[in-house]
Amino acid sequence: MRKHLLSIDDLSADDMQTIFETAAEMHDVQRRDVKKLPALRGRTVINLFFEDSTRTRSSFEIAGKWLSADVINLSAKGSSASKGESLRDTVLTVTAMGVDGLVIRHSASGAAQQVSEWVSCPIINAGDGTHEHPTQALLDAYTLQRTLGSLEGRHVAIVGDLTHSRVFRSNVKSLVKLGAQVTAVAPPTLMPSGVATWSKEAGFTTAYDLDEVLAGAHGSVDAVMMLRVQRERMSGAYFPSAREYTVGYGLTRERLGTLREGAPILHPGPMNRGLEIAADAADAAQSVILDQVSAGVAVRMSVLYHLLAGPTEGVTP
Ligand code: NCD
């Protein structure tokens, strides 16, 4: 495994399975009354969040704490970044205090990579602009593997605002690496530019008609991943109205009825209920949205463990 986790490109399929195996052990710890493991005792991790977050930040915080690391949260609001300090100065300042790992979320694509060139400790990318969100893709694949068994030959439809989604970019890479077939579905305005060449190189297919995809036009669908319409990243109108988006691309109650029984429904959150996903689908028995959240802690514990403790150091779970 490489020193940093900046992109799914940093991991081989074997690395991912190693992360999942440790995560499964961590998942058992999560269900205990006493959740602390001593693996990262004496280590300090800083969560540096320049963008809003509920689950990713708290999940990294819990993960670090359950491994006995000291975890410090810094956000742009409330830090000197809001006084005009540069990213480089902020990062050099916090690492000068002697941190062992930095988890970073930033609105600029490539920020995590840039930071990794400035400091010597391991960097974990918790989302950089519209580029990547590797731990999200890992927890998604982990959740899918637990629900479907091996992902080899399984067909996953990823639906929604693909243009703005780092979750999509990381998931395409991880799912394809694990042998899954991916169909990316979006309205033409939310399909990333250059997708024709990219999809050929990366080995996924694209479609504009969600109903055709769910009806099996690209092979029967084993899982659906709905992605949020990211209004905060949109500068213009990408679709005529919310209603039209839902009619064309929402996982509505009607579409829920067309899914294979038990086919898992995923969403990284936060959800726009009623826009890209109906309450009936979000709360359906086959929804694994909350399983994703709980897997998030286990997978992040595993990632922190592998990057900061190393397999031979520390205490095995
Ligand atoms: C995602 C993100 O921030 O990229 N959320 C998350 O990490 N759970 C997806 C999103 O914001 O829609």
mmCIF file of C-alpha atoms in Angstrom, residues 6 41 51 57 66 77 128 174 191 197 244 277:
data_model
loop_
_atom_site.group_PDB
_atom_site.id
_atom_site.type_symbol
_atom_site.label_atom_id
_atom_site.label_comp_id
_atom_site.label_asym_id
_atom_site.label_seq_id
_atom_site.Cartn_x
_atom_site.Cartn_y
_atom_site.Cartn_z
ATOM 1 C CA LEU A 6 -5.261 10.480 -2.521
ATOM 2 C CA ARG A 41 -2.202 5.297 20.819
ATOM 3 C CA GLU A 51 -15.853 22.216 3.008
ATOM 4 C CA ARG A 57 -15.791 14.301 9.211
ATOM 5 C CA TRP A 66 -11.710 4.259 18.493
ATOM 6 C CA LYS A 77 -14.668 28.597 9.336
ATOM 7 C CA ASP A 128 -11.192 17.264 -3.279
ATOM 8 C CA SER A 174 -12.996 1.023 -7.506
ATOM 9 C CA MET A 191 -22.851 13.854 -17.896
ATOM 10 C CA THR A 197 -13.301 8.705 -24.356
ATOM 11 C CA GLU A 244 -38.529 17.289 -14.406
ATOM 12 C CA ILE A 277 -34.587 9.786 -4.255
#
